[in-house]
Coordinates of C-alpha atoms in Angstrom, one line a residue:
Chain O
M1 CA -0.8 18.6 -4.9
F2 CA -2.4 16.3 -2.4
T3 CA 1.0 15.7 -0.8
Y4 CA 1.0 19.3 0.2
V5 CA -2.3 18.9 2.0
L6 CA -0.7 16.0 3.9
Y7 CA 2.3 18.1 4.7
A8 CA 0.1 20.9 5.9
L9 CA -1.9 18.5 8.1
A10 CA 1.3 17.0 9.5
G11 CA 2.9 20.4 10.0
G12 CA -0.2 21.9 11.6
G13 CA -0.7 18.8 13.8
L14 CA 2.9 19.1 15.0
L15 CA 2.5 22.8 15.8
V16 CA -0.7 22.3 17.8
S17 CA 0.8 19.3 19.5
F18 CA 3.9 21.2 20.4
V19 CA 2.0 24.1 21.9
K20 CA -0.1 21.7 23.9
D21 CA 2.6 19.4 25.1
R22 CA 6.3 19.4 24.1
G23 CA 7.1 16.0 25.7
K24 CA 4.3 14.3 23.8
T25 CA 5.3 15.9 20.6
K26 CA 8.8 14.7 21.0
M27 CA 7.5 11.2 21.7
A28 CA 5.3 11.4 18.5
L29 CA 8.3 12.2 16.4
K30 CA 10.3 9.4 18.0
K31 CA 7.5 7.0 17.3
A32 CA 7.2 8.2 13.7
W33 CA 10.9 7.5 13.2
K34 CA 10.7 4.2 14.9
S35 CA 7.9 3.0 12.7
F36 CA 9.7 4.2 9.7
E37 CA 13.0 2.6 10.6
N38 CA 11.1 -0.6 11.4
I39 CA 10.1 -1.0 7.8
L40 CA 13.1 0.5 6.2
P41 CA 15.1 -2.7 5.5
Q42 CA 12.3 -4.4 3.6
F43 CA 11.3 -1.1 2.1
L44 CA 14.8 -0.6 0.5
A45 CA 14.8 -4.2 -0.7
I46 CA 11.4 -3.8 -2.3
L47 CA 12.6 -0.6 -4.1
I48 CA 15.4 -2.5 -5.7
I49 CA 13.2 -5.4 -6.7
I50 CA 10.8 -3.0 -8.3
G51 CA 13.6 -1.3 -10.2
L52 CA 15.0 -4.6 -11.5
A53 CA 11.5 -6.0 -12.4
L54 CA 10.4 -2.9 -14.2
S55 CA 13.7 -2.5 -16.1
I56 CA 13.2 -6.0 -17.4
L57 CA 9.5 -5.8 -17.8
S58 CA 9.4 -2.6 -19.8
P59 CA 6.1 -0.9 -20.8
E60 CA 6.7 -2.3 -24.3
T61 CA 6.8 -5.9 -22.9
I62 CA 3.7 -5.2 -20.9
T63 CA 1.9 -3.8 -23.9
M64 CA 2.9 -6.9 -25.9
L65 CA 1.6 -9.3 -23.3
M66 CA -1.7 -7.5 -22.7
G67 CA -2.3 -6.1 -26.2
T68 CA -1.9 -9.1 -28.3
R69 CA -3.6 -11.7 -26.1
S70 CA -7.2 -11.3 -25.6
G71 CA -9.9 -13.0 -23.5
V72 CA -9.3 -15.0 -20.4
F73 CA -5.6 -15.4 -20.8
G74 CA -5.1 -11.8 -21.4
V75 CA -7.1 -11.0 -18.2
L76 CA -5.1 -13.5 -16.2
G77 CA -1.8 -12.2 -17.5
A78 CA -2.8 -8.7 -16.8
A79 CA -3.9 -9.6 -13.3
L80 CA -0.6 -11.4 -12.6
I81 CA 1.5 -8.5 -13.9
G82 CA -0.6 -6.1 -11.8
S83 CA -0.1 -8.3 -8.7
I84 CA 3.7 -8.6 -9.0
T85 CA 4.6 -5.1 -10.1
L86 CA 4.3 -2.0 -8.0
I87 CA 4.0 1.1 -10.0
P88 CA 3.0 4.5 -8.6
G89 CA -0.4 5.7 -9.8
F90 CA 0.9 8.6 -11.8
V91 CA 2.9 6.2 -13.9
A92 CA 0.4 3.3 -14.0
F93 CA -2.7 5.3 -15.3
P94 CA -1.0 6.8 -18.3
L95 CA 0.5 3.4 -19.0
A96 CA -3.0 1.8 -18.8
A97 CA -4.3 4.5 -21.1
A98 CA -1.5 3.8 -23.6
L99 CA -2.3 0.1 -23.4
L100 CA -5.9 0.8 -24.2
K101 CA -4.9 2.7 -27.2
N102 CA -2.6 -0.1 -28.3
G103 CA -5.4 -2.6 -28.4
A104 CA -5.8 -4.0 -24.9
G105 CA -9.4 -4.5 -23.8
Y106 CA -11.1 -2.8 -20.9
M107 CA -11.3 -6.1 -19.2
Q108 CA -7.5 -6.6 -19.2
I109 CA -6.9 -3.0 -18.1
A110 CA -9.4 -3.3 -15.2
A111 CA -7.7 -6.5 -14.1
F112 CA -4.3 -4.8 -14.3
V113 CA -5.3 -1.6 -12.5
S114 CA -7.2 -3.4 -9.8
T115 CA -4.5 -6.0 -8.9
L116 CA -1.9 -3.3 -9.1
M117 CA -3.6 -1.4 -6.4
M118 CA -5.0 -4.2 -4.2
V119 CA -2.6 -7.1 -4.5
G120 CA 1.0 -6.7 -3.4
V121 CA 3.4 -9.6 -3.9
V122 CA 6.6 -7.7 -3.4
T123 CA 5.3 -6.0 -0.3
L124 CA 4.2 -9.3 1.3
P125 CA 7.0 -9.2 3.9
L126 CA 5.8 -5.8 5.1
E127 CA 2.2 -6.8 5.2
I128 CA 3.1 -10.0 7.1
K129 CA 4.9 -7.9 9.8
T130 CA 1.6 -6.3 10.7
F131 CA -1.0 -8.9 9.8
G132 CA 0.8 -12.3 10.1
K133 CA 1.0 -14.8 7.3
R134 CA -2.5 -16.2 7.3
A135 CA -4.4 -12.9 7.2
T136 CA -2.0 -11.5 4.6
L137 CA -2.5 -14.5 2.3
I138 CA -6.3 -14.4 2.7
R139 CA -6.4 -10.6 1.9
N140 CA -4.2 -10.9 -1.2
V141 CA -6.0 -14.0 -2.6
A142 CA -9.4 -12.4 -1.9
A143 CA -8.3 -9.2 -3.6
F144 CA -7.0 -11.1 -6.6
V145 CA -10.2 -13.0 -7.0
F146 CA -12.2 -9.8 -6.6
S147 CA -10.1 -8.1 -9.2
L148 CA -10.9 -10.8 -11.8
L149 CA -14.6 -10.5 -11.0
A150 CA -14.4 -6.7 -11.2
A151 CA -12.6 -7.0 -14.6
L152 CA -15.3 -9.3 -15.9
V153 CA -18.1 -6.8 -14.9
I154 CA -16.2 -3.9 -16.3
G155 CA -15.6 -5.8 -19.5
V156 CA -19.3 -6.5 -19.9
V157 CA -20.4 -2.9 -18.9
L158 CA -18.0 -0.9 -21.0
Chain E
M1 CA 26.7 -3.1 14.0
K2 CA 26.3 -6.8 13.4
E3 CA 22.5 -6.4 14.2
L4 CA 22.3 -3.6 11.7
F5 CA 24.0 -5.7 9.1
K6 CA 21.6 -8.6 9.8
R7 CA 18.6 -6.5 9.4
Y8 CA 19.7 -5.0 6.1
R9 CA 21.3 -8.2 4.6
V10 CA 18.5 -8.8 2.1
F11 CA 18.8 -5.2 0.9
L12 CA 22.6 -5.5 0.6
A13 CA 22.3 -8.8 -1.2
L14 CA 19.8 -7.3 -3.7
L15 CA 22.0 -4.2 -4.1
A16 CA 24.9 -6.6 -5.0
V17 CA 22.7 -8.4 -7.5
N18 CA 21.8 -5.0 -9.1
V19 CA 25.5 -4.1 -9.3
V20 CA 26.3 -7.4 -11.0
V21 CA 23.4 -6.9 -13.4
G22 CA 24.6 -3.4 -14.1
L23 CA 28.1 -4.7 -14.9
T24 CA 26.9 -7.5 -17.2
L25 CA 23.9 -5.8 -18.8
P26 CA 24.7 -2.1 -18.5
E27 CA 21.4 -1.1 -20.2
I28 CA 19.1 -2.9 -17.8
G29 CA 21.4 -2.1 -14.8
A30 CA 21.4 1.6 -15.5
K31 CA 17.6 1.6 -16.1
S32 CA 16.9 -0.3 -12.8
F33 CA 19.2 2.1 -10.8
E34 CA 17.3 5.0 -12.3
L35 CA 13.9 3.5 -11.5
T36 CA 15.0 2.7 -8.0
R37 CA 16.3 6.3 -7.5
N38 CA 13.1 7.8 -8.8
N39 CA 11.0 5.5 -6.6
L40 CA 13.2 6.4 -3.6
L41 CA 12.8 10.1 -4.3
E42 CA 9.0 9.7 -4.6
M43 CA 8.9 7.9 -1.4
I44 CA 11.0 10.5 0.4
S45 CA 8.6 13.2 -0.8
V46 CA 5.4 11.4 0.2
I47 CA 6.2 9.4 3.3
P48 CA 7.4 11.8 6.0
P49 CA 4.0 13.4 6.7
I50 CA 2.3 10.0 6.8
F51 CA 4.7 8.9 9.6
V52 CA 4.5 12.2 11.4
L53 CA 0.6 11.8 11.4
L54 CA 1.0 8.2 12.6
G55 CA 3.2 9.4 15.5
L56 CA 0.7 12.1 16.4
L57 CA -2.1 9.5 16.2
D58 CA -0.2 7.1 18.4
V59 CA 0.5 9.8 21.1
W60 CA -2.7 11.8 21.2
V61 CA -5.5 9.3 20.5
D62 CA -5.9 7.1 23.4
R63 CA -7.0 3.5 23.3
A64 CA -10.5 4.2 24.7
T65 CA -11.2 6.8 21.9
M66 CA -9.9 4.5 19.2
I67 CA -12.1 1.6 20.5
R68 CA -15.1 3.9 20.7
Y69 CA -14.8 5.1 17.1
T70 CA -13.4 2.1 15.3
G71 CA -13.5 -0.8 17.7
K72 CA -15.6 -3.9 17.7
R73 CA -18.8 -2.2 18.7
S74 CA -18.4 0.9 16.7
G75 CA -20.9 -0.3 14.0
L76 CA -21.4 1.5 10.7
K77 CA -19.8 4.6 12.1
G78 CA -16.5 2.7 12.6
V79 CA -16.6 1.3 9.1
L80 CA -17.2 4.8 7.6
I81 CA -14.4 6.3 9.7
A82 CA -12.0 3.6 8.6
F83 CA -13.1 4.0 5.0
L84 CA -12.6 7.8 5.1
L85 CA -9.2 7.5 6.8
G86 CA -8.0 5.2 4.1
S87 CA -9.4 7.3 1.2
A88 CA -8.0 10.5 2.5
A89 CA -4.5 9.0 2.4
A90 CA -1.8 9.4 -0.1
G91 CA 1.2 7.2 -0.8
P92 CA 1.7 3.6 -1.6
L93 CA -0.1 0.7 0.1
Y94 CA 3.0 -0.3 2.0
A95 CA 2.9 2.9 4.0
A96 CA -0.6 1.9 5.2
F97 CA 0.7 -1.1 7.1
P98 CA 2.4 0.8 9.9
V99 CA -0.7 3.0 10.3
A100 CA -2.8 -0.2 10.5
A101 CA -0.4 -1.4 13.1
V102 CA -1.1 1.6 15.3
M103 CA -4.9 1.2 14.8
L104 CA -4.6 -2.5 15.9
K105 CA -2.5 -1.5 18.9
K106 CA -5.1 1.0 20.0
G107 CA -8.0 -1.5 19.7
S108 CA -9.6 -1.0 16.2
S109 CA -11.5 -4.0 15.1
L110 CA -9.8 -6.2 12.5
F111 CA -12.7 -5.8 10.1
N112 CA -12.3 -2.0 10.2
V113 CA -8.6 -2.2 9.8
F114 CA -9.1 -4.3 6.6
I115 CA -11.6 -1.7 5.4
F116 CA -9.0 0.9 6.0
I117 CA -6.4 -1.1 4.1
G118 CA -8.9 -1.6 1.3
A119 CA -9.8 2.0 1.0
W120 CA -6.1 3.0 1.1
S121 CA -5.3 0.6 -1.7
T122 CA -8.0 1.6 -4.1
T123 CA -10.3 4.5 -3.3
K124 CA -7.7 7.2 -2.5
I125 CA -9.2 10.5 -3.7
P126 CA -6.1 11.9 -5.4
L127 CA -5.6 8.7 -7.3
L128 CA -9.3 8.6 -8.4
T129 CA -9.0 12.0 -10.0
F130 CA -6.0 10.8 -11.9
E131 CA -7.6 7.6 -12.9
A132 CA -10.6 9.6 -14.3
A133 CA -8.3 11.8 -16.3
S134 CA -6.4 8.9 -17.8
L135 CA -9.1 6.2 -18.3
G136 CA -12.3 8.1 -18.4
L137 CA -15.1 8.8 -15.9
T138 CA -17.2 5.8 -16.8
F139 CA -14.4 3.4 -16.2
T140 CA -13.4 5.1 -13.0
L141 CA -16.9 5.3 -11.5
T142 CA -17.7 1.7 -12.4
R143 CA -14.5 0.5 -10.9
L144 CA -15.1 2.7 -7.8
M145 CA -18.5 1.2 -7.2
L146 CA -17.2 -2.3 -7.6
S147 CA -14.2 -1.5 -5.4
I148 CA -16.5 -0.3 -2.5
I149 CA -18.4 -3.6 -2.6
G150 CA -15.1 -5.5 -3.0
I151 CA -13.4 -3.7 0.0
V152 CA -16.3 -4.8 2.3
L153 CA -16.3 -8.4 0.8
I154 CA -12.6 -8.8 1.2
A155 CA -12.7 -7.4 4.8
A156 CA -15.6 -9.7 5.7
T157 CA -13.8 -12.7 4.1
A158 CA -10.6 -12.1 6.0
D159 CA -12.4 -11.4 9.2
S160 CA -14.5 -14.6 9.0
L161 CA -11.7 -16.9 7.9
L162 CA -9.6 -16.0 10.9
T163 CA -10.5 -17.7 14.2
S164 CA -10.6 -15.6 17.3
G165 CA -7.3 -17.1 18.3
Q166 CA -5.7 -16.1 15.0
Q167 CA -7.2 -12.6 15.4
Q168 CA -5.6 -12.4 18.8
E169 CA -2.2 -13.4 17.3
I170 CA -2.5 -10.4 15.0
Y171 CA -3.2 -8.1 17.9
D172 CA -0.2 -9.6 19.7
L173 CA 2.0 -8.9 16.7
N174 CA 1.3 -5.2 17.1
R175 CA 1.4 -4.9 20.8
N176 CA 5.1 -3.6 21.0

Protein backbone atom coordinates (compact mmCIF):
# COMPACT_ATOMS: atom_id res chain seq x y z
CA MET A 1 0.00 0.00 0.00
CA PHE A 2 2.60 2.51 1.17
CA THR A 3 4.82 1.53 -1.71
CA TYR A 4 2.17 2.92 -4.07
CA VAL A 5 2.34 6.26 -2.25
CA LEU A 6 6.09 6.29 -2.82
CA TYR A 7 5.60 5.44 -6.48
CA ALA A 8 3.01 8.22 -6.80
CA LEU A 9 5.41 10.67 -5.14
CA ALA A 10 8.31 9.63 -7.34
CA GLY A 11 6.14 9.65 -10.48
CA GLY A 12 4.58 13.01 -9.65
CA GLY A 13 7.97 14.45 -8.76
CA LEU A 14 9.45 13.27 -12.04
CA LEU A 15 6.55 14.76 -13.99
CA VAL A 16 6.82 18.17 -12.32
CA SER A 17 10.58 18.04 -12.69
CA PHE A 18 10.28 17.15 -16.38
CA VAL A 19 7.89 20.02 -17.09
CA LYS A 20 10.19 22.45 -15.31
CA ASP A 21 13.52 21.30 -16.65
CA ARG A 22 14.20 18.33 -18.88
CA GLY A 23 17.97 18.45 -18.45
CA LYS A 24 17.77 18.41 -14.69
CA THR A 25 15.31 15.54 -14.75
CA LYS A 26 17.65 13.51 -16.90
CA MET A 27 20.42 14.29 -14.45
CA ALA A 28 18.24 13.21 -11.52
CA LEU A 29 17.57 9.86 -13.17
CA LYS A 30 21.27 9.45 -13.90
CA LYS A 31 22.09 10.14 -10.27
CA ALA A 32 19.39 7.73 -9.13
CA TRP A 33 20.92 5.00 -11.25
CA LYS A 34 24.46 5.85 -10.19
CA SER A 35 23.57 5.69 -6.47
CA PHE A 36 21.85 2.38 -7.03
CA GLU A 37 24.65 0.85 -9.08
CA ASN A 38 27.08 2.05 -6.43
CA ILE A 39 25.53 -0.19 -3.77
CA LEU A 40 24.47 -3.03 -6.09
CA PRO A 41 27.49 -5.35 -5.60
CA GLN A 42 27.25 -5.32 -1.80
CA PHE A 43 23.53 -5.41 -2.05
CA LEU A 44 23.44 -8.62 -4.09
CA ALA A 45 26.00 -10.20 -1.77
CA ILE A 46 23.85 -9.31 1.23
CA LEU A 47 20.78 -10.87 -0.37
CA ILE A 48 22.61 -14.17 -0.77
CA ILE A 49 23.93 -14.08 2.80
CA ILE A 50 20.42 -13.47 4.10
CA GLY A 51 19.06 -16.30 1.97
CA LEU A 52 21.67 -18.72 3.27
CA ALA A 53 21.38 -17.57 6.88
CA LEU A 54 17.60 -17.78 6.96
CA SER A 55 17.47 -21.17 5.27
CA ILE A 56 19.77 -22.55 7.98
CA LEU A 57 18.23 -20.47 10.78
CA SER A 58 14.62 -21.43 10.14
CA PRO A 59 11.68 -19.98 12.09
CA GLU A 60 11.58 -23.29 13.99
CA THR A 61 15.19 -22.87 15.09
CA ILE A 62 14.57 -19.28 16.12
CA THR A 63 11.50 -20.33 18.09
CA MET A 64 13.51 -22.97 19.86
CA LEU A 65 16.27 -20.54 20.78
CA MET A 66 13.98 -17.84 22.07
CA GLY A 67 11.09 -19.89 23.31
CA THR A 68 12.83 -22.34 25.60
CA ARG A 69 15.44 -20.07 27.10
CA SER A 70 14.20 -17.34 29.29
CA GLY A 71 15.69 -14.45 31.18
CA VAL A 72 18.94 -12.72 30.37
CA PHE A 73 20.32 -15.36 27.99
CA GLY A 74 17.11 -15.48 26.03
CA VAL A 75 17.19 -11.71 25.66
CA LEU A 76 20.84 -11.72 24.61
CA GLY A 77 20.23 -14.53 22.16
CA ALA A 78 17.20 -12.76 20.72
CA ALA A 79 19.20 -9.54 20.38
CA LEU A 80 22.05 -11.36 18.60
CA ILE A 81 19.68 -13.10 16.20
CA GLY A 82 17.96 -9.79 15.50
CA SER A 83 21.29 -8.06 14.86
CA ILE A 84 22.57 -10.64 12.41
CA THR A 85 19.44 -11.43 10.46
CA LEU A 86 17.70 -9.08 8.14
CA ILE A 87 14.07 -9.96 7.74
CA PRO A 88 11.54 -7.68 6.06
CA GLY A 89 8.94 -6.29 8.48
CA PHE A 90 5.99 -8.10 6.99
CA VAL A 91 7.75 -11.42 7.71
CA ALA A 92 9.31 -10.41 11.02
CA PHE A 93 6.17 -9.26 12.85
CA PRO A 94 4.06 -12.33 12.21
CA LEU A 95 7.13 -14.38 13.18
CA ALA A 96 7.42 -12.39 16.41
CA ALA A 97 3.72 -12.89 17.09
CA ALA A 98 4.13 -16.64 16.55
CA LEU A 99 7.13 -16.65 18.90
CA LEU A 100 5.05 -14.96 21.59
CA LYS A 101 2.39 -17.62 21.22
CA ASN A 102 5.04 -20.32 21.49
CA GLY A 103 6.25 -19.14 24.84
CA ALA A 104 8.80 -16.40 24.19
CA GLY A 105 8.54 -13.47 26.58
CA TYR A 106 7.84 -9.85 25.66
CA MET A 107 11.37 -9.00 26.71
CA GLN A 108 12.92 -11.39 24.19
CA ILE A 109 10.55 -10.31 21.46
CA ALA A 110 11.30 -6.64 22.08
CA ALA A 111 15.03 -7.32 21.93
CA PHE A 112 14.57 -9.27 18.71
CA VAL A 113 12.34 -6.70 16.98
CA SER A 114 14.43 -3.74 18.09
CA THR A 115 17.81 -5.12 17.01
CA LEU A 116 16.29 -6.46 13.83
CA MET A 117 15.36 -2.92 12.84
CA MET A 118 18.23 -0.88 14.24
CA VAL A 119 21.32 -3.08 14.13
CA GLY A 120 22.56 -4.41 10.81
CA VAL A 121 25.55 -6.72 10.83
CA VAL A 122 25.21 -7.95 7.25
CA THR A 123 24.68 -4.43 5.96
CA LEU A 124 27.81 -3.06 7.69
CA PRO A 125 29.75 -2.77 4.38
CA LEU A 126 27.00 -0.55 2.95
CA GLU A 127 26.83 1.59 6.06
CA ILE A 128 30.63 1.98 6.16
CA LYS A 129 30.54 3.30 2.59
CA THR A 130 28.54 6.31 3.75
CA PHE A 131 29.59 6.74 7.37
CA GLY A 132 33.07 5.23 7.64
CA LYS A 133 34.10 2.50 10.07
CA ARG A 134 34.12 4.39 13.34
CA ALA A 135 30.70 6.05 13.07
CA THR A 136 29.15 2.80 11.80
CA LEU A 137 30.56 0.87 14.74
CA ILE A 138 29.40 3.48 17.24
CA ARG A 139 25.89 3.59 15.80
CA ASN A 140 25.45 -0.17 15.78
CA VAL A 141 26.87 -0.73 19.26
CA ALA A 142 24.76 2.11 20.66
CA ALA A 143 21.68 0.70 18.94
CA PHE A 144 22.42 -2.75 20.35
CA VAL A 145 22.79 -1.45 23.90
CA PHE A 146 19.66 0.64 23.51
CA SER A 147 17.70 -2.39 22.26
CA LEU A 148 18.66 -4.34 25.38
CA LEU A 149 17.55 -1.47 27.62
CA ALA A 150 14.30 -1.05 25.68
CA ALA A 151 13.66 -4.79 26.00
CA LEU A 152 14.19 -4.56 29.74
CA VAL A 153 11.69 -1.70 30.05
CA ILE A 154 9.12 -3.44 27.87
CA GLY A 155 9.58 -6.64 29.87
CA VAL A 156 8.82 -4.74 33.05
CA VAL A 157 5.91 -2.72 31.63
CA LEU A 158 4.08 -5.52 29.80
CA MET B 1 35.20 -5.77 -17.71
CA LYS B 2 37.97 -6.63 -15.23
CA GLU B 3 36.82 -3.69 -13.09
CA LEU B 4 33.27 -5.01 -13.17
CA PHE B 5 34.43 -8.47 -12.12
CA LYS B 6 36.43 -6.98 -9.27
CA ARG B 7 33.46 -5.05 -7.94
CA TYR B 8 31.17 -8.05 -8.03
CA ARG B 9 33.70 -10.67 -6.91
CA VAL B 10 32.25 -11.04 -3.39
CA PHE B 11 28.79 -11.54 -4.84
CA LEU B 12 30.08 -14.09 -7.37
CA ALA B 13 31.98 -15.97 -4.66
CA LEU B 14 28.85 -16.13 -2.49
CA LEU B 15 26.80 -17.25 -5.45
CA ALA B 16 29.30 -20.07 -5.97
CA VAL B 17 29.03 -21.01 -2.29
CA ASN B 18 25.28 -21.09 -2.62
CA VAL B 19 25.50 -23.35 -5.66
CA VAL B 20 27.84 -25.71 -3.78
CA VAL B 21 25.46 -25.74 -0.81
CA GLY B 22 22.61 -26.41 -3.21
CA LEU B 23 24.43 -29.40 -4.69
CA THR B 24 25.44 -30.92 -1.36
CA LEU B 25 22.38 -30.02 0.71
CA PRO B 26 19.59 -29.65 -1.86
CA GLU B 27 16.96 -28.78 0.71
CA ILE B 28 18.82 -25.84 2.25
CA GLY B 29 20.15 -24.78 -1.14
CA ALA B 30 16.71 -24.65 -2.72
CA LYS B 31 15.29 -22.80 0.25
CA SER B 32 18.05 -20.21 0.25
CA PHE B 33 17.65 -19.60 -3.49
CA GLU B 34 13.94 -19.12 -2.96
CA LEU B 35 14.54 -16.68 -0.07
CA THR B 36 17.07 -14.77 -2.13
CA ARG B 37 14.66 -14.59 -5.05
CA ASN B 38 11.81 -13.37 -2.85
CA ASN B 39 14.01 -10.74 -1.23
CA LEU B 40 15.25 -9.63 -4.63
CA LEU B 41 11.69 -9.28 -5.92
CA GLU B 42 10.71 -7.33 -2.81
CA MET B 43 13.64 -5.01 -3.28
CA ILE B 44 12.91 -4.46 -6.94
CA SER B 45 9.36 -3.46 -6.04
CA VAL B 46 10.26 -1.06 -3.21
CA ILE B 47 13.57 0.47 -4.20
CA PRO B 48 13.03 2.29 -7.54
CA PRO B 49 10.91 5.17 -6.18
CA ILE B 50 13.37 5.71 -3.31
CA PHE B 51 16.24 6.16 -5.70
CA VAL B 52 14.21 8.35 -8.07
CA LEU B 53 13.29 10.60 -5.12
CA LEU B 54 16.94 10.60 -4.09
CA GLY B 55 17.92 11.73 -7.59
CA LEU B 56 15.30 14.49 -7.56
CA LEU B 57 16.45 15.58 -4.10
CA ASP B 58 20.02 15.71 -5.32
CA VAL B 59 19.18 17.80 -8.38
CA TRP B 60 16.50 20.17 -7.09
CA VAL B 61 17.42 20.88 -3.49
CA ASP B 62 20.50 23.03 -3.42
CA ARG B 63 23.11 23.03 -0.72
CA ALA B 64 21.97 26.31 0.84
CA THR B 65 18.40 25.03 1.29
CA MET B 66 19.54 21.73 2.78
CA ILE B 67 21.83 23.55 5.20
CA ARG B 68 19.08 25.97 6.18
CA TYR B 69 16.60 23.19 6.95
CA THR B 70 18.79 20.39 8.30
CA GLY B 71 22.26 21.88 8.78
CA LYS B 72 24.18 22.55 11.95
CA ARG B 73 22.18 25.62 12.91
CA SER B 74 18.74 24.33 11.95
CA GLY B 75 17.89 23.54 15.57
CA LEU B 76 14.78 21.64 16.57
CA LYS B 77 13.23 22.26 13.15
CA GLY B 78 16.09 20.36 11.53
CA VAL B 79 15.71 17.44 13.91
CA LEU B 80 11.97 17.25 13.22
CA ILE B 81 12.46 17.39 9.45
CA ALA B 82 15.07 14.62 9.60
CA PHE B 83 12.78 12.56 11.81
CA LEU B 84 9.76 13.00 9.53
CA LEU B 85 11.80 12.28 6.39
CA GLY B 86 12.96 9.01 7.92
CA SER B 87 9.53 8.03 9.23
CA ALA B 88 7.83 8.68 5.91
CA ALA B 89 10.17 6.25 4.20
CA ALA B 90 9.56 2.69 3.16
CA GLY B 91 12.01 -0.04 2.43
CA PRO B 92 14.88 -1.62 4.29
CA LEU B 93 17.48 0.32 6.24
CA TYR B 94 20.21 -0.21 3.67
CA ALA B 95 18.23 1.90 1.20
CA ALA B 96 18.56 4.77 3.68
CA PHE B 97 22.34 5.00 3.41
CA PRO B 98 22.47 6.41 -0.14
CA VAL B 99 19.84 8.98 0.88
CA ALA B 100 21.94 9.84 3.94
CA ALA B 101 24.90 10.24 1.60
CA VAL B 102 23.03 12.88 -0.42
CA MET B 103 22.01 14.68 2.79
CA LEU B 104 25.63 14.75 3.95
CA LYS B 105 26.82 15.96 0.56
CA LYS B 106 24.36 18.83 0.73
CA GLY B 107 25.42 19.88 4.21
CA SER B 108 22.99 18.30 6.68
CA SER B 109 24.43 18.05 10.15
CA LEU B 110 25.70 14.63 11.14
CA PHE B 111 23.39 14.62 14.17
CA ASN B 112 20.36 15.14 11.95
CA VAL B 113 21.49 12.46 9.51
CA PHE B 114 21.73 10.01 12.41
CA ILE B 115 18.21 11.04 13.47
CA PHE B 116 17.09 10.35 9.91
CA ILE B 117 18.74 6.91 9.94
CA GLY B 118 17.22 6.14 13.34
CA ALA B 119 13.74 7.12 12.22
CA TRP B 120 14.08 5.15 9.00
CA SER B 121 15.19 2.09 10.94
CA THR B 122 12.44 1.98 13.50
CA THR B 123 9.59 4.49 13.30
CA LYS B 124 8.49 4.01 9.71
CA ILE B 125 4.76 4.59 9.66
CA PRO B 126 3.74 1.61 7.48
CA LEU B 127 5.83 -0.70 9.63
CA LEU B 128 4.29 0.64 12.84
CA THR B 129 0.77 -0.14 11.69
CA PHE B 130 1.92 -3.63 10.86
CA GLU B 131 3.63 -4.02 14.22
CA ALA B 132 0.47 -2.95 16.02
CA ALA B 133 -1.58 -5.48 14.06
CA SER B 134 0.82 -8.32 14.91
CA LEU B 135 2.01 -7.55 18.41
CA GLY B 136 -0.65 -5.29 19.84
CA LEU B 137 -1.01 -1.57 20.39
CA THR B 138 0.47 -1.48 23.90
CA PHE B 139 3.66 -3.21 22.79
CA THR B 140 3.97 -0.99 19.71
CA LEU B 141 3.32 2.30 21.50
CA THR B 142 5.67 1.45 24.37
CA ARG B 143 8.38 0.52 21.90
CA LEU B 144 7.69 3.64 19.80
CA MET B 145 8.09 5.95 22.78
CA LEU B 146 11.30 4.21 23.81
CA SER B 147 12.56 4.29 20.21
CA ILE B 148 12.07 8.04 19.91
CA ILE B 149 14.19 8.53 23.02
CA GLY B 150 16.66 5.93 21.72
CA ILE B 151 17.01 7.57 18.31
CA VAL B 152 17.98 10.88 19.92
CA LEU B 153 20.36 9.17 22.38
CA ILE B 154 22.06 7.13 19.66
CA ALA B 155 22.44 10.19 17.43
CA ALA B 156 23.85 12.21 20.33
CA THR B 157 26.25 9.41 21.27
CA ALA B 158 27.54 9.01 17.73
CA ASP B 159 27.82 12.76 17.28
CA SER B 160 29.74 13.32 20.51
CA LEU B 161 32.10 10.35 20.12
CA LEU B 162 33.29 11.62 16.74
CA THR B 163 35.90 14.36 16.77
CA SER B 164 35.43 17.21 14.33
CA GLY B 165 38.23 15.70 12.25
CA GLN B 166 36.41 12.37 12.09
CA GLN B 167 33.17 14.14 11.21
CA GLN B 168 34.99 15.93 8.40
CA GLU B 169 36.20 12.55 7.11
CA ILE B 170 32.59 11.38 6.86
CA TYR B 171 31.69 14.48 4.85
CA ASP B 172 34.70 13.83 2.61
CA LEU B 173 33.50 10.26 2.00
CA ASN B 174 30.30 11.65 0.50
CA ARG B 175 31.71 14.51 -1.50
CA ASN B 176 31.87 12.69 -4.89
